[in-house]
mmCIF file of C-alpha atoms and ligand atoms in Angstrom:
data_model
loop_
_atom_site.group_PDB
_atom_site.id
_atom_site.type_symbol
_atom_site.label_atom_id
_atom_site.label_comp_id
_atom_site.label_asym_id
_atom_site.label_seq_id
_atom_site.Cartn_x
_atom_site.Cartn_y
_atom_site.Cartn_z
ATOM 1 C CA MET A 9 -66.505 15.153 -19.693
ATOM 2 C CA PHE A 10 -63.441 16.402 -17.845
ATOM 3 C CA ALA A 11 -62.708 19.941 -16.618
ATOM 4 C CA VAL A 12 -59.619 22.195 -16.937
ATOM 5 C CA ILE A 13 -59.349 25.046 -14.375
ATOM 6 C CA GLY A 14 -56.689 27.474 -15.607
ATOM 7 C CA GLY A 15 -55.333 30.551 -17.101
ATOM 8 C CA SER A 16 -57.044 32.261 -19.996
ATOM 9 C CA GLY A 17 -54.237 31.434 -22.443
ATOM 10 C CA VAL A 18 -55.558 27.928 -22.763
ATOM 11 C CA VAL A 19 -58.978 28.968 -24.032
ATOM 12 C CA GLY A 20 -57.685 30.292 -27.284
ATOM 13 C CA SER A 21 -55.515 27.219 -27.883
ATOM 14 C CA SER A 22 -55.971 25.747 -31.336
ATOM 15 C CA LEU A 23 -56.404 22.391 -29.595
ATOM 16 C CA MET A 24 -59.741 23.366 -28.166
ATOM 17 C CA LYS A 25 -62.651 23.844 -30.628
ATOM 18 C CA MET A 26 -64.800 26.119 -28.637
ATOM 19 C CA SER A 27 -68.422 25.111 -29.066
ATOM 20 C CA ARG A 28 -70.449 26.877 -26.315
ATOM 21 C CA ARG A 29 -70.101 29.359 -23.369
ATOM 22 C CA MET A 30 -72.314 29.412 -20.380
ATOM 23 C CA VAL A 31 -72.673 31.806 -17.446
ATOM 24 C CA ALA A 32 -72.755 29.803 -14.333
ATOM 25 C CA ARG A 33 -74.748 30.854 -11.228
ATOM 26 C CA THR A 34 -74.692 28.665 -8.280
ATOM 27 C CA PRO A 35 -76.011 28.678 -4.711
ATOM 28 C CA TYR A 36 -72.593 29.980 -3.793
ATOM 29 C CA GLY A 37 -72.799 32.894 -6.061
ATOM 30 C CA ALA A 38 -71.272 33.559 -9.632
ATOM 31 C CA ALA A 39 -68.383 31.526 -10.876
ATOM 32 C CA SER A 40 -65.065 33.366 -11.853
ATOM 33 C CA GLY A 41 -66.323 33.514 -15.433
ATOM 34 C CA PRO A 42 -68.177 31.613 -18.068
ATOM 35 C CA LEU A 43 -67.766 27.929 -18.496
ATOM 36 C CA ASN A 44 -66.307 27.221 -21.915
ATOM 37 C CA PHE A 45 -67.331 23.983 -23.442
ATOM 38 C CA ALA A 46 -65.012 22.563 -26.111
ATOM 39 C CA GLU A 47 -63.452 19.502 -27.511
ATOM 40 C CA ILE A 48 -59.880 18.267 -27.354
ATOM 41 C CA GLU A 49 -59.000 15.179 -29.399
ATOM 42 C CA GLY A 50 -62.707 14.374 -29.753
ATOM 43 C CA GLN A 51 -63.301 14.464 -26.114
ATOM 44 C CA SER A 52 -65.577 16.982 -24.264
ATOM 45 C CA VAL A 53 -63.977 19.369 -21.841
ATOM 46 C CA VAL A 54 -65.214 22.272 -19.795
ATOM 47 C CA PHE A 55 -62.714 25.012 -19.095
ATOM 48 C CA ILE A 56 -62.937 27.818 -16.576
ATOM 49 C CA ALA A 57 -60.427 30.628 -16.136
ATOM 50 C CA ARG A 58 -59.830 30.630 -12.322
ATOM 51 C CA HIS A 59 -59.148 34.400 -12.180
ATOM 52 C CA GLY A 60 -61.905 35.299 -14.526
ATOM 53 C CA PRO A 61 -61.786 36.956 -18.019
ATOM 54 C CA GLY A 62 -59.025 39.544 -17.777
ATOM 55 C CA HIS A 63 -57.596 38.165 -14.586
ATOM 56 C CA ILE A 64 -59.830 40.212 -12.283
ATOM 57 C CA HIS A 65 -60.127 37.987 -9.301
ATOM 58 C CA PRO A 66 -57.090 37.798 -6.948
ATOM 59 C CA PRO A 67 -56.381 34.496 -5.378
ATOM 60 C CA HIS A 68 -58.015 35.326 -1.997
ATOM 61 C CA LYS A 69 -61.292 36.489 -3.828
ATOM 62 C CA VAL A 70 -61.730 33.668 -6.267
ATOM 63 C CA ASN A 71 -65.037 32.032 -5.691
ATOM 64 C CA TYR A 72 -63.594 28.568 -5.489
ATOM 65 C CA ARG A 73 -66.979 27.087 -4.148
ATOM 66 C CA ALA A 74 -68.948 28.588 -7.133
ATOM 67 C CA ASN A 75 -66.372 27.479 -9.610
ATOM 68 C CA LEU A 76 -66.325 23.820 -8.435
ATOM 69 C CA CYS A 77 -70.079 23.600 -7.980
ATOM 70 C CA ALA A 78 -70.532 24.930 -11.470
ATOM 71 C CA LEU A 79 -68.050 22.365 -12.864
ATOM 72 C CA GLN A 80 -69.901 19.546 -11.154
ATOM 73 C CA GLU A 81 -73.286 20.850 -12.165
ATOM 74 C CA ALA A 82 -71.884 20.839 -15.854
ATOM 75 C CA GLY A 83 -71.203 17.187 -15.492
ATOM 76 C CA ALA A 84 -67.320 17.139 -15.197
ATOM 77 C CA ASP A 85 -66.030 13.848 -13.705
ATOM 78 C CA ALA A 86 -62.392 14.871 -13.314
ATOM 79 C CA ILE A 87 -60.588 18.223 -12.788
ATOM 80 C CA ILE A 88 -57.205 19.091 -14.035
ATOM 81 C CA ALA A 89 -56.046 22.248 -12.197
ATOM 82 C CA LEU A 90 -53.456 24.226 -13.948
ATOM 83 C CA ALA A 91 -51.463 26.510 -11.705
ATOM 84 C CA ALA A 92 -48.330 28.732 -12.013
ATOM 85 C CA VAL A 93 -46.166 28.152 -9.048
ATOM 86 C CA GLY A 94 -42.808 29.317 -7.552
ATOM 87 C CA GLY A 95 -40.143 26.604 -7.345
ATOM 88 C CA ILE A 96 -38.583 25.750 -3.961
ATOM 89 C CA GLY A 97 -37.290 22.139 -4.345
ATOM 90 C CA GLU A 98 -34.667 20.472 -6.326
ATOM 91 C CA GLY A 99 -35.676 19.908 -10.035
ATOM 92 C CA CYS A 100 -38.398 22.520 -9.594
ATOM 93 C CA GLY A 101 -36.817 25.429 -11.492
ATOM 94 C CA PRO A 102 -38.489 27.681 -14.081
ATOM 95 C CA GLY A 103 -40.118 25.789 -16.852
ATOM 96 C CA ALA A 104 -40.574 22.504 -14.919
ATOM 97 C CA ILE A 105 -44.003 20.896 -14.908
ATOM 98 C CA VAL A 106 -44.829 19.242 -11.636
ATOM 99 C CA VAL A 107 -47.672 16.961 -10.673
ATOM 100 C CA PRO A 108 -47.390 17.341 -6.724
ATOM 101 C CA GLU A 109 -48.529 14.777 -4.294
ATOM 102 C CA GLN A 110 -49.111 16.680 -1.131
ATOM 103 C CA ILE A 111 -50.314 20.021 -0.004
ATOM 104 C CA ILE A 112 -49.661 22.333 3.023
ATOM 105 C CA ASP A 113 -52.287 25.063 3.485
ATOM 106 C CA TYR A 114 -51.061 28.456 4.662
ATOM 107 C CA THR A 115 -54.124 30.361 3.418
ATOM 108 C CA TYR A 116 -56.572 32.151 5.705
ATOM 109 C CA GLY A 117 -60.032 33.757 5.591
ATOM 110 C CA ARG A 118 -61.184 32.086 2.472
ATOM 111 C CA GLU A 119 -64.541 30.206 2.035
ATOM 112 C CA HIS A 120 -62.966 26.880 2.320
ATOM 113 C CA THR A 121 -65.771 24.381 2.839
ATOM 114 C CA PHE A 122 -69.151 23.416 1.587
ATOM 115 C CA PHE A 123 -70.046 22.132 5.044
ATOM 116 C CA ASP A 124 -70.568 25.539 6.527
ATOM 117 C CA GLY A 125 -73.501 24.975 8.882
ATOM 118 C CA GLY A 126 -76.250 25.194 6.167
ATOM 119 C CA ASP A 127 -78.557 22.342 5.331
ATOM 120 C CA ARG A 128 -75.671 20.048 4.236
ATOM 121 C CA GLN A 129 -74.761 17.558 7.038
ATOM 122 C CA VAL A 130 -71.134 18.128 8.179
ATOM 123 C CA ARG A 131 -68.683 15.596 6.861
ATOM 124 C CA HIS A 132 -65.093 15.516 7.856
ATOM 125 C CA ILE A 133 -63.620 14.408 4.552
ATOM 126 C CA ASP A 134 -60.463 12.331 4.393
ATOM 127 C CA PHE A 135 -57.729 14.455 2.840
ATOM 128 C CA THR A 136 -54.644 12.218 3.727
ATOM 129 C CA ARG A 137 -53.815 12.208 0.045
ATOM 130 C CA PRO A 138 -55.184 15.342 -1.361
ATOM 131 C CA TYR A 139 -54.949 14.605 -5.018
ATOM 132 C CA ASP A 140 -56.791 11.878 -6.715
ATOM 133 C CA ASP A 141 -54.241 8.958 -7.232
ATOM 134 C CA ARG A 142 -55.824 7.675 -10.434
ATOM 135 C CA LEU A 143 -56.009 11.078 -12.093
ATOM 136 C CA ARG A 144 -52.335 11.849 -10.993
ATOM 137 C CA SER A 145 -51.225 8.609 -12.566
ATOM 138 C CA ALA A 146 -53.234 9.299 -15.790
ATOM 139 C CA LEU A 147 -51.545 12.748 -16.003
ATOM 140 C CA LEU A 148 -48.050 11.317 -15.567
ATOM 141 C CA ALA A 149 -48.755 8.622 -18.229
ATOM 142 C CA SER A 150 -50.231 11.356 -20.424
ATOM 143 C CA ALA A 151 -46.965 13.473 -20.106
ATOM 144 C CA LYS A 152 -44.938 10.432 -20.969
ATOM 145 C CA ASN A 153 -46.992 9.729 -24.034
ATOM 146 C CA ALA A 154 -46.855 13.369 -25.080
ATOM 147 C CA GLY A 155 -42.964 13.217 -24.521
ATOM 148 C CA GLU A 156 -42.989 15.866 -21.932
ATOM 149 C CA ALA A 157 -40.797 15.496 -18.841
ATOM 150 C CA VAL A 158 -42.706 16.210 -15.656
ATOM 151 C CA VAL A 159 -41.777 16.051 -11.982
ATOM 152 C CA ASP A 160 -43.716 13.270 -10.231
ATOM 153 C CA GLY A 161 -44.462 14.311 -6.524
ATOM 154 C CA GLY A 162 -43.572 17.044 -4.141
ATOM 155 C CA THR A 163 -45.568 19.194 -1.901
ATOM 156 C CA TYR A 164 -47.581 22.433 -2.876
ATOM 157 C CA ALA A 165 -47.608 25.136 -0.266
ATOM 158 C CA ALA A 166 -50.701 27.242 -0.689
ATOM 159 C CA THR A 167 -50.013 30.781 0.476
ATOM 160 C CA GLN A 168 -52.408 33.739 0.810
ATOM 161 C CA GLY A 169 -50.923 36.272 -1.648
ATOM 162 C CA PRO A 170 -51.484 38.325 -3.689
ATOM 163 C CA ARG A 171 -48.020 39.457 -2.679
ATOM 164 C CA LEU A 172 -45.142 37.117 -3.254
ATOM 165 C CA GLU A 173 -43.305 35.665 -0.266
ATOM 166 C CA THR A 174 -40.231 36.892 1.654
ATOM 167 C CA ALA A 175 -37.050 34.776 1.483
ATOM 168 C CA ALA A 176 -37.600 33.793 5.115
ATOM 169 C CA GLU A 177 -41.154 32.544 4.370
ATOM 170 C CA ILE A 178 -39.829 30.356 1.683
ATOM 171 C CA GLU A 179 -37.064 29.095 3.873
ATOM 172 C CA ARG A 180 -39.842 28.019 6.386
ATOM 173 C CA PHE A 181 -41.906 26.385 3.744
ATOM 174 C CA ALA A 182 -38.876 24.512 2.589
ATOM 175 C CA ARG A 183 -38.207 23.288 6.204
ATOM 176 C CA ASP A 184 -41.790 22.305 6.361
ATOM 177 C CA GLY A 185 -41.230 20.118 3.218
ATOM 178 C CA ALA A 186 -42.730 22.183 0.497
ATOM 179 C CA THR A 187 -41.205 22.035 -2.997
ATOM 180 C CA LEU A 188 -43.613 24.485 -4.625
ATOM 181 C CA VAL A 189 -45.436 27.561 -3.682
ATOM 182 C CA GLY A 190 -48.660 28.878 -5.243
ATOM 183 C CA MET A 191 -51.704 30.996 -4.102
ATOM 184 C CA THR A 192 -54.713 29.159 -5.494
ATOM 185 C CA GLY A 193 -54.298 25.373 -4.738
ATOM 186 C CA MET A 194 -56.396 25.746 -1.588
ATOM 187 C CA PRO A 195 -59.249 25.700 -0.916
ATOM 188 C CA GLU A 196 -59.734 24.463 -4.332
ATOM 189 C CA ALA A 197 -58.370 20.975 -3.873
ATOM 190 C CA ALA A 198 -60.208 20.378 -0.635
ATOM 191 C CA LEU A 199 -63.478 21.648 -2.078
ATOM 192 C CA ALA A 200 -63.167 19.200 -4.983
ATOM 193 C CA ARG A 201 -62.666 16.397 -2.377
ATOM 194 C CA GLU A 202 -65.836 17.525 -0.544
ATOM 195 C CA LEU A 203 -67.734 17.144 -3.787
ATOM 196 C CA GLU A 204 -65.993 13.878 -4.387
ATOM 197 C CA MET A 205 -64.621 15.070 -7.687
ATOM 198 C CA PRO A 206 -61.218 13.666 -8.724
ATOM 199 C CA TYR A 207 -58.793 16.615 -8.786
ATOM 200 C CA ALA A 208 -54.950 16.919 -9.612
ATOM 201 C CA HIS A 209 -52.610 19.651 -10.150
ATOM 202 C CA LEU A 210 -50.493 20.334 -13.181
ATOM 203 C CA CYS A 211 -48.167 22.976 -11.936
ATOM 204 C CA VAL A 212 -45.882 25.132 -14.184
ATOM 205 C CA VAL A 213 -43.002 26.545 -12.357
ATOM 206 C CA SER A 214 -42.798 30.136 -13.490
ATOM 207 C CA ASN A 215 -39.901 31.308 -11.210
ATOM 208 C CA TRP A 216 -37.611 30.314 -8.537
ATOM 209 C CA ALA A 217 -39.422 31.162 -5.175
ATOM 210 C CA ALA A 218 -38.077 34.251 -3.162
ATOM 211 C CA GLY A 219 -34.506 33.850 -2.088
ATOM 212 C CA ARG A 220 -33.656 30.914 -4.335
ATOM 213 C CA GLY A 221 -31.797 30.498 -7.605
ATOM 214 C CA ASP A 222 -31.991 33.660 -9.675
ATOM 215 C CA SER A 223 -34.659 35.049 -7.331
ATOM 216 C CA SER A 224 -32.046 35.489 -4.440
ATOM 217 C CA VAL A 225 -32.697 39.248 -4.497
ATOM 218 C CA LYS A 226 -35.927 39.829 -6.453
ATOM 219 C CA ILE A 227 -38.461 38.029 -8.576
ATOM 220 C CA SER A 228 -38.694 39.221 -12.203
ATOM 221 C CA HIS A 229 -42.241 39.556 -13.484
ATOM 222 C CA ASP A 230 -40.945 39.742 -17.125
ATOM 223 C CA ASP A 231 -39.212 36.378 -16.622
ATOM 224 C CA ILE A 232 -42.422 34.833 -15.077
ATOM 225 C CA GLU A 233 -44.468 35.802 -18.104
ATOM 226 C CA ALA A 234 -41.755 34.611 -20.662
ATOM 227 C CA THR A 235 -41.613 31.220 -18.844
ATOM 228 C CA MET A 236 -45.383 30.873 -18.817
ATOM 229 C CA ARG A 237 -45.548 31.728 -22.552
ATOM 230 C CA ALA A 238 -42.866 29.157 -23.351
ATOM 231 C CA THR A 239 -44.476 26.362 -21.402
ATOM 232 C CA LEU A 240 -48.039 26.734 -22.491
ATOM 233 C CA ALA A 241 -47.719 24.519 -25.502
ATOM 234 C CA ARG A 242 -46.197 21.751 -23.339
ATOM 235 C CA VAL A 243 -49.134 21.851 -20.803
ATOM 236 C CA VAL A 244 -51.653 21.835 -23.753
ATOM 237 C CA SER A 245 -49.992 18.602 -25.199
ATOM 238 C CA ILE A 246 -50.255 16.886 -21.852
ATOM 239 C CA VAL A 247 -53.923 17.778 -21.544
ATOM 240 C CA ALA A 248 -54.443 16.594 -25.237
ATOM 241 C CA ALA A 249 -52.696 13.361 -24.408
ATOM 242 C CA TYR A 250 -54.983 12.861 -21.368
ATOM 243 C CA ALA A 251 -57.982 13.505 -23.587
ATOM 244 C CA ARG A 252 -56.710 10.895 -26.021
ATOM 245 C CA SER A 253 -56.285 8.291 -23.146
ATOM 246 C CA ARG A 254 -59.919 9.033 -22.073
ATOM 247 C CA GLY A 255 -61.063 8.408 -25.714
ATOM 248 C CA LYS A 256 -59.121 5.146 -25.805
ATOM 249 C CA ALA A 257 -60.491 4.056 -22.351
ATOM 250 C CA ALA A 258 -64.082 4.823 -23.594
ATOM 251 C CA ASN A 259 -63.331 2.660 -26.551
ATOM 252 C CA GLY A 260 -62.364 -0.253 -24.567
ATOM 253 C CA GLY A 261 -58.620 0.500 -24.432
ATOM 254 C CA SER A 262 -58.085 -0.035 -28.181
HETATM 255 N N1 HPA B 175 -45.069 32.435 -5.016
HETATM 256 C C1 HPA B 175 -46.473 32.212 -4.912
HETATM 257 N N2 HPA B 175 -47.252 32.009 -6.035
HETATM 258 C C2 HPA B 175 -46.614 32.030 -7.271
HETATM 259 C C3 HPA B 175 -45.147 32.157 -7.351
HETATM 260 C C4 HPA B 175 -44.437 32.390 -6.176
HETATM 261 O O1 HPA B 175 -43.193 32.681 -6.295
HETATM 262 N N3 HPA B 175 -45.044 32.128 -8.649
HETATM 263 C C5 HPA B 175 -46.200 31.799 -9.267
HETATM 264 N N4 HPA B 175 -47.155 31.804 -8.415
#
């Protein structure tokens, strides 16, 4: 079974035949919302809405540890993390779908580790390549099979939010090498690595980041929502292609 962390729009998608819901409690507290078990292309998937039902948890209050713990307990062996992002780099304009390769963490004050001085022995996990290479490749191949153009690579800047950035902050992120900016990629990716769960981002660029492109003066929320609505079906078709590829692999690649 694989996991999808994402926005609530995906739950209702016709591609997912919902079969069961489960409220997840973990040693780290309650997950953002129920786990939704479903099937895509005959493959089992567990879905969780990162911000909870009705988008109630802001990025800095999401219980990332509980969400990941719940997905692991449920038996997920890979996590596709959907995320809306602002575009900074070339080719990362609104509507682009990006599978980034690197992360820079600018967040603070979040519960960002499972190795927090409890009864788990501390491990300093390797995070040189923050995303799982095999899962990234599988997502890129799935996008190709689905006929969807995606950007392969780039660097995700994780920012604290919930406010959007200043133009100067985006300039700084760009100088640091970031091509995307979002508010939820960390600590999510690092916690997945701590649990040794393969994790990759499928980012949807909802807007040019502050000071860039048509966001030179202001970022329009109406435009963000329109872009997300217009892109959802493409994201779902990539996830469906990924599910098909898992089915093929399980049947010996035939
Ligand atoms: N900045 C940070 N997070 C975001 C943005 C942005 O411009 N767009 C969507 N998520």
